[in-house]
PDB file of C-alpha atoms and ligand atoms in Angstrom:
ATOM      1  CA  MET Y   1     -16.311  27.073 -16.476  1.00 40.00           C
ATOM      2  CA  PRO Y   2     -15.913  23.637 -14.886  1.00 45.00           C
ATOM      3  CA  TYR Y   3     -14.427  21.154 -16.008  1.00 48.00           C
ATOM      4  CA  ASP Y   4     -15.896  18.557 -18.292  1.00 50.00           C
ATOM      5  CA  TRP Y   5     -14.464  15.427 -20.132  1.00 53.00           C
ATOM      6  CA  ARG Y   6     -13.642  17.139 -23.579  1.00 52.00           C
ATOM      7  CA  MET Y   7     -11.088  18.863 -21.657  1.00 52.00           C
ATOM      8  CA  ILE Y   8      -9.230  15.428 -20.511  1.00 54.00           C
ATOM      9  CA  THR Y   9      -6.451  13.750 -22.252  1.00 51.00           C
ATOM     10  CA  GLN Y  10      -5.419  10.616 -21.149  1.00 53.00           C
ATOM     11  CA  ALA Y  11      -1.475  10.873 -21.365  1.00 51.00           C
ATOM     12  CA  ILE Y  12       0.502   8.288 -18.696  1.00 59.00           C
ATOM     13  CA  GLU Y  13       0.714   5.038 -18.721  1.00 68.00           C
ATOM     14  CA  PRO Y  14      -0.973   4.165 -15.066  1.00 70.00           C
ATOM     15  CA  THR Y  15       1.629   1.201 -15.155  1.00 72.00           C
ATOM     16  CA  SER Y  16       5.651   2.427 -14.805  1.00 70.00           C
ATOM     17  CA  THR Y  17       8.661   0.701 -14.905  1.00 71.00           C
ATOM     18  CA  LYS Y  18      10.675   3.582 -13.032  1.00 74.00           C
ATOM     19  CA  THR Y  19      11.603   4.097 -10.015  1.00 80.00           C
ATOM     20  CA  GLU Y  20      13.464   7.033  -9.128  1.00 91.00           C
ATOM     21  CA  THR Y  21      11.839   8.396  -6.257  1.00 93.00           C
ATOM     22  CA  LEU Y  22      11.129  12.260  -6.555  1.00 92.00           C
ATOM     23  CA  PRO Y  23      13.512  14.202  -3.992  1.00 90.00           C
ATOM     24  CA  GLY Y  24      11.777  14.617  -0.811  1.00 91.00           C
ATOM     25  CA  CYS Y  25       9.469  11.634  -1.205  1.00 92.00           C
ATOM     26  CA  HIS Y  26       9.647   8.573   0.367  1.00 92.00           C
ATOM     27  CA  ALA Y  27       8.717   6.159  -2.697  1.00 93.00           C
ATOM     28  CA  LEU Y  28       6.692   8.272  -5.339  1.00 95.00           C
ATOM     29  CA  THR Y  29       8.332   8.426  -8.877  1.00 94.00           C
ATOM     30  CA  ALA Y  30       7.531  11.263 -11.564  1.00 91.00           C
ATOM     31  CA  GLU Y  31       5.304   8.595 -13.369  1.00 91.00           C
ATOM     32  CA  GLN Y  32       3.478   7.831 -10.657  1.00 94.00           C
ATOM     33  CA  LYS Y  33       2.660  11.056  -9.713  1.00 94.00           C
ATOM     34  CA  ALA Y  34       1.681  11.689 -13.567  1.00 91.00           C
ATOM     35  CA  SER Y  35      -0.841   8.968 -13.606  1.00 92.00           C
ATOM     36  CA  PHE Y  36      -2.017   9.869 -10.075  1.00 94.00           C
ATOM     37  CA  GLU Y  37      -2.496  13.388 -11.712  1.00 93.00           C
ATOM     38  CA  ASN Y  38      -4.069  12.524 -14.640  1.00 91.00           C
ATOM     39  CA  ASN Y  39      -5.705   9.638 -14.420  1.00 93.00           C
ATOM     40  CA  GLY Y  40      -6.056   9.390 -10.905  1.00 95.00           C
ATOM     41  CA  PHE Y  41      -4.778   6.059 -10.258  1.00 95.00           C
ATOM     42  CA  PHE Y  42      -1.857   4.284 -10.981  1.00 95.00           C
ATOM     43  CA  VAL Y  43      -0.704   0.430 -10.310  1.00 95.00           C
ATOM     44  CA  ILE Y  44       2.360  -0.993  -8.593  1.00 96.00           C
ATOM     45  CA  ARG Y  45       3.453  -4.468 -10.230  1.00 95.00           C
ATOM     46  CA  GLY Y  46       4.656  -6.822  -7.922  1.00 96.00           C
ATOM     47  CA  ALA Y  47       3.962  -5.214  -4.392  1.00 97.00           C
ATOM     48  CA  LEU Y  48       3.656  -8.412  -2.297  1.00 98.00           C
ATOM     49  CA  SER Y  49       5.873 -11.278  -2.539  1.00 98.00           C
ATOM     50  CA  ASP Y  50       5.017 -15.042  -2.959  1.00 98.00           C
ATOM     51  CA  ALA Y  51       4.932 -15.408   0.452  1.00 98.00           C
ATOM     52  CA  GLU Y  52       2.818 -12.535   1.381  1.00 98.00           C
ATOM     53  CA  ILE Y  53       0.291 -13.105  -0.972  1.00 98.00           C
ATOM     54  CA  GLU Y  54       0.061 -16.863   0.469  1.00 98.00           C
ATOM     55  CA  ARG Y  55      -0.462 -15.267   4.042  1.00 98.00           C
ATOM     56  CA  TYR Y  56      -2.599 -13.260   3.092  1.00 98.00           C
ATOM     57  CA  LEU Y  57      -4.953 -15.300   0.575  1.00 98.00           C
ATOM     58  CA  ALA Y  58      -4.903 -17.829   3.993  1.00 98.00           C
ATOM     59  CA  ILE Y  59      -6.705 -15.088   6.305  1.00 98.00           C
ATOM     60  CA  VAL Y  60      -8.538 -14.532   3.212  1.00 98.00           C
ATOM     61  CA  ASP Y  61      -9.995 -17.987   3.352  1.00 98.00           C
ATOM     62  CA  ARG Y  62     -10.107 -18.074   7.065  1.00 98.00           C
ATOM     63  CA  GLY Y  63     -12.416 -15.146   6.610  1.00 98.00           C
ATOM     64  CA  ASP Y  64     -14.319 -17.198   3.665  1.00 98.00           C
ATOM     65  CA  GLN Y  65     -15.173 -19.730   6.226  1.00 98.00           C
ATOM     66  CA  GLU Y  66     -15.776 -17.792   9.492  1.00 97.00           C
ATOM     67  CA  ILE Y  67     -17.447 -14.200   8.149  1.00 97.00           C
ATOM     68  CA  ALA Y  68     -21.682 -15.201   8.341  1.00 96.00           C
ATOM     69  CA  SER Y  69     -22.918 -11.989   7.676  1.00 93.00           C
ATOM     70  CA  HIS Y  70     -21.684  -8.774   5.685  1.00 90.00           C
ATOM     71  CA  VAL Y  71     -22.334  -5.989   4.955  1.00 89.00           C
ATOM     72  CA  LYS Y  72     -24.924  -7.354   2.146  1.00 90.00           C
ATOM     73  CA  GLY Y  73     -26.246  -9.883   5.276  1.00 93.00           C
ATOM     74  CA  ALA Y  74     -26.045 -13.284   5.531  1.00 96.00           C
ATOM     75  CA  ARG Y  75     -23.237 -15.354   3.884  1.00 96.00           C
ATOM     76  CA  GLN Y  76     -22.133 -18.864   3.452  1.00 97.00           C
ATOM     77  CA  PRO Y  77     -18.485 -19.776   3.284  1.00 97.00           C
ATOM     78  CA  GLY Y  78     -17.564 -19.410  -0.896  1.00 95.00           C
ATOM     79  CA  GLU Y  79     -20.343 -16.659  -1.093  1.00 96.00           C
ATOM     80  CA  ALA Y  80     -19.447 -13.144  -1.835  1.00 96.00           C
ATOM     81  CA  LEU Y  81     -17.507 -11.430   0.827  1.00 97.00           C
ATOM     82  CA  GLU Y  82     -17.314  -8.036   1.235  1.00 97.00           C
ATOM     83  CA  LEU Y  83     -16.437  -7.486   5.065  1.00 97.00           C
ATOM     84  CA  ARG Y  84     -15.429  -3.502   6.471  1.00 96.00           C
ATOM     85  CA  ASN Y  85     -13.176  -2.491   8.840  1.00 97.00           C
ATOM     86  CA  ALA Y  86     -10.985  -5.503   7.623  1.00 98.00           C
ATOM     87  CA  VAL Y  87      -8.639  -4.026  10.514  1.00 98.00           C
ATOM     88  CA  GLU Y  88     -10.540  -6.076  13.125  1.00 97.00           C
ATOM     89  CA  PHE Y  89     -10.139  -9.027  11.743  1.00 98.00           C
ATOM     90  CA  ASP Y  90      -6.551 -10.135  12.199  1.00 98.00           C
ATOM     91  CA  GLN Y  91      -3.514  -8.339  13.091  1.00 98.00           C
ATOM     92  CA  SER Y  92      -1.499  -9.253   9.453  1.00 98.00           C
ATOM     93  CA  ILE Y  93      -4.172  -6.733   7.980  1.00 98.00           C
ATOM     94  CA  VAL Y  94      -3.346  -3.986  10.419  1.00 98.00           C
ATOM     95  CA  GLU Y  95       0.641  -4.442   9.337  1.00 98.00           C
ATOM     96  CA  LEU Y  96      -0.486  -4.802   5.192  1.00 98.00           C
ATOM     97  CA  MET Y  97      -1.984  -1.150   6.184  1.00 98.00           C
ATOM     98  CA  THR Y  98       1.131   0.458   5.928  1.00 98.00           C
ATOM     99  CA  HIS Y  99       3.266  -2.317   3.869  1.00 98.00           C
ATOM    100  CA  ARG Y 100       6.193  -0.739   2.239  1.00 97.00           C
ATOM    101  CA  SER Y 101       5.499  -1.242  -0.956  1.00 97.00           C
ATOM    102  CA  ALA Y 102       2.354   0.888  -1.454  1.00 98.00           C
ATOM    103  CA  PHE Y 103       2.007   3.361   1.715  1.00 98.00           C
ATOM    104  CA  PRO Y 104       4.894   5.375   1.092  1.00 97.00           C
ATOM    105  CA  GLN Y 105       2.936   6.635  -1.700  1.00 97.00           C
ATOM    106  CA  ILE Y 106       0.472   7.697   0.029  1.00 98.00           C
ATOM    107  CA  LEU Y 107       2.212   9.523   2.174  1.00 97.00           C
ATOM    108  CA  ASP Y 108       3.938  11.722  -0.445  1.00 97.00           C
ATOM    109  CA  LEU Y 109       0.576  11.946  -2.382  1.00 97.00           C
ATOM    110  CA  MET Y 110      -1.541  13.334   1.114  1.00 97.00           C
ATOM    111  CA  GLY Y 111       1.359  14.327   3.315  1.00 96.00           C
ATOM    112  CA  PRO Y 112       1.955  12.648   7.253  1.00 95.00           C
ATOM    113  CA  ALA Y 113      -1.908  13.826   8.627  1.00 95.00           C
ATOM    114  CA  ILE Y 114      -3.999  11.220   7.793  1.00 97.00           C
ATOM    115  CA  GLY Y 115      -5.839   8.417   8.635  1.00 97.00           C
ATOM    116  CA  LEU Y 116      -7.685   5.437   7.955  1.00 98.00           C
ATOM    117  CA  THR Y 117     -11.288   5.567   6.453  1.00 98.00           C
ATOM    118  CA  THR Y 118     -11.730   2.627   5.741  1.00 98.00           C
ATOM    119  CA  SER Y 119     -10.392  -1.760   5.118  1.00 98.00           C
ATOM    120  CA  HIS Y 120     -11.960  -4.050   2.927  1.00 98.00           C
ATOM    121  CA  MET Y 121     -11.140  -7.841   2.410  1.00 98.00           C
ATOM    122  CA  LEU Y 122     -13.242  -8.400  -0.794  1.00 98.00           C
ATOM    123  CA  ILE Y 123     -14.209 -12.304  -2.596  1.00 97.00           C
ATOM    124  CA  ARG Y 124     -15.748 -11.692  -5.533  1.00 97.00           C
ATOM    125  CA  PRO Y 125     -16.423 -15.380  -7.060  1.00 97.00           C
ATOM    126  CA  PRO Y 126     -17.278 -16.192 -10.469  1.00 97.00           C
ATOM    127  CA  SER Y 127     -20.726 -14.621 -11.703  1.00 95.00           C
ATOM    128  CA  PRO Y 128     -21.816 -16.045 -14.965  1.00 94.00           C
ATOM    129  CA  ALA Y 129     -25.423 -14.621 -14.350  1.00 94.00           C
ATOM    130  CA  VAL Y 130     -24.645 -11.331 -14.458  1.00 92.00           C
ATOM    131  CA  LYS Y 131     -24.845  -9.475 -17.859  1.00 92.00           C
ATOM    132  CA  ARG Y 132     -22.072  -6.772 -18.921  1.00 87.00           C
ATOM    133  CA  GLU Y 133     -24.290  -4.235 -18.319  1.00 85.00           C
ATOM    134  CA  GLU Y 134     -25.560  -5.237 -15.019  1.00 88.00           C
ATOM    135  CA  LYS Y 135     -21.905  -4.955 -13.268  1.00 90.00           C
ATOM    136  CA  VAL Y 136     -21.190  -6.503  -9.788  1.00 93.00           C
ATOM    137  CA  VAL Y 137     -20.716  -3.204  -8.439  1.00 95.00           C
ATOM    138  CA  GLY Y 138     -22.081  -0.190 -10.566  1.00 94.00           C
ATOM    139  CA  TRP Y 139     -20.358   3.039 -11.561  1.00 95.00           C
ATOM    140  CA  HIS Y 140     -19.587   5.213  -8.700  1.00 95.00           C
ATOM    141  CA  ARG Y 141     -17.267   8.196  -6.779  1.00 95.00           C
ATOM    142  CA  ASP Y 142     -16.274   7.370  -3.652  1.00 96.00           C
ATOM    143  CA  GLY Y 143     -17.230  10.077  -0.528  1.00 93.00           C
ATOM    144  CA  PRO Y 144     -20.965  11.203   1.112  1.00 90.00           C
ATOM    145  CA  ASN Y 145     -23.803  10.433  -0.238  1.00 86.00           C
ATOM    146  CA  PRO Y 146     -25.779  12.209  -1.108  1.00 83.00           C
ATOM    147  CA  ARG Y 147     -22.978  14.524  -2.152  1.00 80.00           C
ATOM    148  CA  PRO Y 148     -22.740  17.471  -0.844  1.00 79.00           C
ATOM    149  CA  LEU Y 149     -19.149  19.138  -1.459  1.00 84.00           C
ATOM    150  CA  ALA Y 150     -18.864  19.959  -4.994  1.00 86.00           C
ATOM    151  CA  VAL Y 151     -17.783  23.350  -6.208  1.00 85.00           C
ATOM    152  CA  ASN Y 152     -19.009  24.356 -10.107  1.00 82.00           C
ATOM    153  CA  GLY Y 153     -19.349  20.541 -10.563  1.00 81.00           C
ATOM    154  CA  ILE Y 154     -16.092  19.668  -8.865  1.00 85.00           C
ATOM    155  CA  GLU Y 155     -15.411  17.542  -5.663  1.00 90.00           C
ATOM    156  CA  PRO Y 156     -12.929  17.926  -3.316  1.00 93.00           C
ATOM    157  CA  TRP Y 157      -9.971  14.844  -3.237  1.00 96.00           C
ATOM    158  CA  LEU Y 158     -11.285  13.499   0.292  1.00 96.00           C
ATOM    159  CA  TYR Y 159      -9.440  10.133   0.607  1.00 97.00           C
ATOM    160  CA  THR Y 160      -7.145   7.562  -1.591  1.00 98.00           C
ATOM    161  CA  LYS Y 161      -7.387   3.911  -1.489  1.00 98.00           C
ATOM    162  CA  ILE Y 162      -4.643   1.254  -1.894  1.00 98.00           C
ATOM    163  CA  GLY Y 163      -6.104  -2.499  -3.694  1.00 98.00           C
ATOM    164  CA  TYR Y 164      -3.439  -5.111  -2.850  1.00 98.00           C
ATOM    165  CA  PHE Y 165      -4.852  -8.130  -5.211  1.00 98.00           C
ATOM    166  CA  LEU Y 166      -3.962 -11.799  -4.460  1.00 98.00           C
ATOM    167  CA  THR Y 167      -5.747 -13.633  -7.355  1.00 97.00           C
ATOM    168  CA  ASP Y 168      -5.269 -13.054 -11.314  1.00 96.00           C
ATOM    169  CA  THR Y 169      -7.709 -10.631 -13.293  1.00 95.00           C
ATOM    170  CA  MET Y 170      -5.300 -10.386 -16.044  1.00 92.00           C
ATOM    171  CA  ILE Y 171      -7.823 -11.906 -18.404  1.00 90.00           C
ATOM    172  CA  PRO Y 172     -10.375  -9.785 -18.996  1.00 88.00           C
ATOM    173  CA  ASP Y 173     -13.954  -9.996 -17.130  1.00 91.00           C
ATOM    174  CA  ALA Y 174     -12.358 -11.343 -14.161  1.00 94.00           C
ATOM    175  CA  GLY Y 175     -14.006  -9.529 -12.175  1.00 94.00           C
ATOM    176  CA  ALA Y 176     -11.451  -6.590 -12.623  1.00 95.00           C
ATOM    177  CA  LEU Y 177     -11.249  -2.940 -10.647  1.00 96.00           C
ATOM    178  CA  SER Y 178     -12.764  -0.885 -13.864  1.00 95.00           C
ATOM    179  CA  VAL Y 179     -12.075   2.861 -14.366  1.00 95.00           C
ATOM    180  CA  VAL Y 180     -13.023   5.606 -16.202  1.00 94.00           C
ATOM    181  CA  PRO Y 181      -9.262   7.646 -16.191  1.00 92.00           C
ATOM    182  CA  GLY Y 182      -9.439  11.630 -15.475  1.00 91.00           C
ATOM    183  CA  SER Y 183     -12.626  11.173 -14.498  1.00 93.00           C
ATOM    184  CA  HIS Y 184     -11.688  12.947 -11.032  1.00 92.00           C
ATOM    185  CA  ARG Y 185     -11.123  16.084 -12.659  1.00 90.00           C
ATOM    186  CA  TYR Y 186     -14.712  16.668 -13.933  1.00 89.00           C
ATOM    187  CA  GLY Y 187     -18.614  16.406 -12.331  1.00 88.00           C
ATOM    188  CA  GLY Y 188     -21.098  14.802 -14.183  1.00 87.00           C
ATOM    189  CA  THR Y 189     -20.925  11.318 -16.045  1.00 88.00           C
ATOM    190  CA  PRO Y 190     -18.377  10.952 -18.825  1.00 90.00           C
ATOM    191  CA  PRO Y 191     -19.757  10.119 -22.833  1.00 88.00           C
ATOM    192  CA  GLN Y 192     -20.889   6.719 -23.636  1.00 90.00           C
ATOM    193  CA  VAL Y 193     -22.181   5.385 -26.832  1.00 90.00           C
ATOM    194  CA  THR Y 194     -25.000   3.784 -27.505  1.00 92.00           C
ATOM    195  CA  GLY Y 195     -24.990   0.201 -27.265  1.00 91.00           C
ATOM    196  CA  GLU Y 196     -21.290   0.575 -25.433  1.00 91.00           C
ATOM    197  CA  VAL Y 197     -21.428  -1.384 -22.151  1.00 92.00           C
ATOM    198  CA  ASN Y 198     -19.466   1.141 -20.717  1.00 94.00           C
ATOM    199  CA  PRO Y 199     -18.393   4.899 -20.125  1.00 94.00           C
ATOM    200  CA  SER Y 200     -16.043   6.168 -23.179  1.00 90.00           C
ATOM    201  CA  GLY Y 201     -12.549   5.751 -22.283  1.00 89.00           C
ATOM    202  CA  THR Y 202     -12.866   2.630 -19.592  1.00 93.00           C
ATOM    203  CA  TYR Y 203      -9.469   0.750 -18.195  1.00 92.00           C
ATOM    204  CA  GLU Y 204     -10.206  -2.808 -16.816  1.00 93.00           C
ATOM    205  CA  VAL Y 205      -7.357  -2.407 -13.920  1.00 94.00           C
ATOM    206  CA  THR Y 206      -6.281  -6.132 -14.664  1.00 93.00           C
ATOM    207  CA  MET Y 207      -3.667  -7.266 -11.738  1.00 95.00           C
ATOM    208  CA  LYS Y 208      -1.240 -10.031 -11.316  1.00 96.00           C
ATOM    209  CA  PRO Y 209      -1.710 -11.605  -8.099  1.00 97.00           C
ATOM    210  CA  GLY Y 210       0.557  -9.448  -5.730  1.00 98.00           C
ATOM    211  CA  ASP Y 211      -0.178  -6.271  -7.428  1.00 97.00           C
ATOM    212  CA  ALA Y 212      -1.421  -2.997  -5.793  1.00 97.00           C
ATOM    213  CA  VAL Y 213      -3.261  -0.129  -7.594  1.00 97.00           C
ATOM    214  CA  ILE Y 214      -3.768   3.492  -5.739  1.00 98.00           C
ATOM    215  CA  PHE Y 215      -6.751   5.487  -6.798  1.00 98.00           C
ATOM    216  CA  GLU Y 216      -8.378   8.391  -5.538  1.00 97.00           C
ATOM    217  CA  ASN Y 217     -12.120   8.874  -4.228  1.00 97.00           C
ATOM    218  CA  ARG Y 218     -12.980  11.091  -7.327  1.00 95.00           C
ATOM    219  CA  VAL Y 219     -12.742   9.012  -9.930  1.00 96.00           C
ATOM    220  CA  LEU Y 220     -15.476   6.902 -11.765  1.00 96.00           C
ATOM    221  CA  HIS Y 221     -15.006   3.267 -10.621  1.00 97.00           C
ATOM    222  CA  ALA Y 222     -17.441  -0.166 -11.049  1.00 97.00           C
ATOM    223  CA  VAL Y 223     -16.563  -4.036 -11.401  1.00 96.00           C
ATOM    224  CA  GLY Y 224     -18.007  -6.269 -13.835  1.00 94.00           C
ATOM    225  CA  PRO Y 225     -18.846  -9.623 -13.563  1.00 95.00           C
ATOM    226  CA  ASN Y 226     -16.345 -12.510 -12.999  1.00 96.00           C
ATOM    227  CA  TYR Y 227     -16.686 -14.717 -15.663  1.00 96.00           C
ATOM    228  CA  SER Y 228     -13.570 -16.183 -14.704  1.00 96.00           C
ATOM    229  CA  ALA Y 229     -13.019 -20.088 -13.145  1.00 96.00           C
ATOM    230  CA  ILE Y 230     -11.947 -18.095  -9.739  1.00 96.00           C
ATOM    231  CA  SER Y 231     -12.776 -15.381  -7.020  1.00 97.00           C
ATOM    232  CA  ARG Y 232     -11.100 -12.516  -7.199  1.00 97.00           C
ATOM    233  CA  LYS Y 233      -9.534 -11.878  -3.782  1.00 98.00           C
ATOM    234  CA  ASN Y 234      -7.757  -8.479  -2.342  1.00 98.00           C
ATOM    235  CA  PHE Y 235      -7.685  -6.034   0.688  1.00 98.00           C
ATOM    236  CA  TYR Y 236      -8.738  -2.385  -0.138  1.00 98.00           C
ATOM    237  CA  PHE Y 237      -7.387   0.254   2.640  1.00 98.00           C
ATOM    238  CA  GLY Y 238      -8.345   4.253   2.584  1.00 98.00           C
ATOM    239  CA  TYR Y 239      -6.603   7.193   3.819  1.00 98.00           C
ATOM    240  CA  CYS Y 240      -8.449  10.437   4.540  1.00 98.00           C
ATOM    241  CA  TRP Y 241      -7.376  13.623   5.961  1.00 97.00           C
ATOM    242  CA  ARG Y 242      -7.391  13.357   9.771  1.00 95.00           C
ATOM    243  CA  TYR Y 243      -9.997  15.963  10.168  1.00 94.00           C
ATOM    244  CA  LEU Y 244     -12.276  13.994   7.732  1.00 95.00           C
ATOM    245  CA  ARG Y 245     -14.276  11.188   9.588  1.00 94.00           C
ATOM    246  CA  PRO Y 246     -13.629   7.589   8.897  1.00 96.00           C
ATOM    247  CA  ILE Y 247     -16.249   5.509   7.575  1.00 96.00           C
ATOM    248  CA  ASP Y 248     -15.851   2.127   9.147  1.00 96.00           C
ATOM    249  CA  PHE Y 249     -15.745   3.118  12.736  1.00 96.00           C
ATOM    250  CA  THR Y 250     -15.895   5.709  15.461  1.00 94.00           C
ATOM    251  CA  THR Y 251     -13.081   4.341  17.307  1.00 93.00           C
ATOM    252  CA  GLN Y 252     -11.228   1.069  16.624  1.00 96.00           C
ATOM    253  CA  PRO Y 253     -11.566  -1.000  20.187  1.00 96.00           C
ATOM    254  CA  GLU Y 254      -8.548  -1.098  22.336  1.00 96.00           C
ATOM    255  CA  SER Y 255      -7.719  -4.330  21.127  1.00 97.00           C
ATOM    256  CA  VAL Y 256      -7.063  -3.826  17.692  1.00 98.00           C
ATOM    257  CA  LEU Y 257      -5.384  -0.887  18.728  1.00 98.00           C
ATOM    258  CA  ALA Y 258      -2.886  -2.443  20.243  1.00 98.00           C
ATOM    259  CA  TRP Y 259      -2.489  -4.523  17.454  1.00 98.00           C
ATOM    260  CA  GLY Y 260      -0.530  -1.486  15.676  1.00 98.00           C
ATOM    261  CA  ASP Y 261       2.549   0.545  16.125  1.00 97.00           C
ATOM    262  CA  LYS Y 262       2.573   3.957  16.465  1.00 96.00           C
ATOM    263  CA  TYR Y 263       1.934   4.591  12.976  1.00 97.00           C
ATOM    264  CA  GLN Y 264      -0.371   2.251  12.639  1.00 98.00           C
ATOM    265  CA  ARG Y 265      -2.705   3.622  15.788  1.00 97.00           C
ATOM    266  CA  GLN Y 266      -2.254   7.135  14.091  1.00 96.00           C
ATOM    267  CA  LEU Y 267      -4.431   5.851  10.969  1.00 97.00           C
ATOM    268  CA  MET Y 268      -6.610   3.580  13.216  1.00 98.00           C
ATOM    269  CA  GLY Y 269      -7.603   6.482  15.089  1.00 96.00           C
ATOM    270  CA  GLU Y 270      -5.217   7.449  18.435  1.00 94.00           C
ATOM    271  CA  ALA Y 271      -4.592  10.993  19.165  1.00 92.00           C
ATOM    272  CA  ALA Y 272      -3.363  12.119  21.917  1.00 88.00           C
ATOM    273  CA  SER Y 273      -5.892  15.169  22.189  1.00 89.00           C
ATOM    274  CA  ALA Y 274      -9.006  16.125  19.949  1.00 89.00           C
ATOM    275  CA  LEU Y 275      -6.621  18.994  18.840  1.00 90.00           C
ATOM    276  CA  GLU Y 276      -4.390  16.774  17.349  1.00 90.00           C
ATOM    277  CA  PHE Y 277      -7.005  16.077  14.210  1.00 92.00           C
ATOM    278  CA  TYR Y 278      -6.918  19.667  12.932  1.00 91.00           C
ATOM    279  CA  LEU Y 279      -3.476  20.508  13.947  1.00 90.00           C
ATOM    280  CA  PRO Y 280      -1.478  17.841  13.516  1.00 84.00           C
ATOM    281  CA  GLY Y 281       2.058  20.100  12.669  1.00 76.00           C
ATOM    282  CA  GLN Y 282       2.018  21.704  16.621  1.00 77.00           C
ATOM    283  CA  THR Y 283       0.473  18.285  18.936  1.00 77.00           C
ATOM    284  CA  HIS Y 284       1.180  14.709  17.980  1.00 82.00           C
ATOM    285  CA  ASN Y 285       1.397  13.486  14.669  1.00 90.00           C
ATOM    286  CA  PRO Y 286       3.837   9.858  14.985  1.00 94.00           C
ATOM    287  CA  LEU Y 287       3.575   9.447  10.806  1.00 96.00           C
ATOM    288  CA  ALA Y 288       5.339  13.295  10.078  1.00 94.00           C
ATOM    289  CA  ASP Y 289       8.781  10.839  11.528  1.00 93.00           C
ATOM    290  CA  TRP Y 290       7.991   8.140   9.130  1.00 94.00           C
ATOM    291  CA  LYS Y 291      10.731   5.740   8.523  1.00 90.00           C
TER     292      LYS Y 291
HETATM  293  O1  AKG C 301     -13.001  -3.866  -6.855  1.00 79.25           O
HETATM  294  C1  AKG C 301     -14.276  -3.781  -6.092  1.00 79.25           C
HETATM  295  O2  AKG C 301     -14.473  -4.858  -5.562  1.00 79.25           O
HETATM  296  C2  AKG C 301     -14.900  -1.944  -5.120  1.00 79.25           C
HETATM  297  C3  AKG C 301     -14.351  -1.368  -5.176  1.00 79.25           C
HETATM  298  C4  AKG C 301     -14.846  -0.358  -4.980  1.00 79.25           C
HETATM  299  O3  AKG C 301     -16.434   0.177  -5.109  1.00 79.25           O
HETATM  300  C5  AKG C 301     -14.802   0.853  -4.400  1.00 79.25           C
HETATM  301  O4  AKG C 301     -13.459   0.263  -3.498  1.00 79.25           O
HETATM  302  O5  AKG C 301     -15.037   1.854  -3.661  1.00 79.25           O
END
């Protein structure tokens, strides 16, 4: 019988304060691993320094001025921005893709045979006209659509995202990411009380500037309205196993590959041969020796 929401308990806090790395891992702690398994996500507080927050805010603000069209069509400065394949925009976004505060946990969770599937640079401005039940981004699981891969109602884990947040979403309804903890472990939708705007158990992942969240693709997530006075700004990076195709690109331009070190070039699709995607242990897989 497939799991359903009644079999899920939310036992683990999604933000850990313990720092002891699990044996054989680069950085993952027991609490992070347990939260990832139980809840499908965890939070890393203070992943970026103040200087890095400034640096990346300046890049987002440059994007706000320069990017005239995005996935939603034409845009003006100050409007919402959803830039896909963000690594193309600036070399420092390629650097953020392997930032040492959160990327080692991706290696620990997924192993070294991985690549980049997607990278986003996002601005979500105040949205006072959006009703709570309408959402800015509706409830969904990430992955191919229509969804072809479920077995007995359970979908496979395909990829994992890091979100680095540059602005404050600590107050409720400031456009934070919302998740349903544990929803990666069952198919279908969780219960929702009539009249409530969210499924039972919804958790708003409130962030301070510089915090990071790691979550996997099957976790139900959404974005509510931003009733604060400031635009939410953040980056997302999605990492999939190398035998899966990326979402955002077929091949990266040579000029973008050239921004990366050998690890970043692996993530962006560089391979010595086609076999490398299926036999990473027998061919070239720089991330296996990540230091
Ligand atoms: O946090 C957001 O703005 C949206 C995240 C999301 O829906 C996604 O990454 O698929």
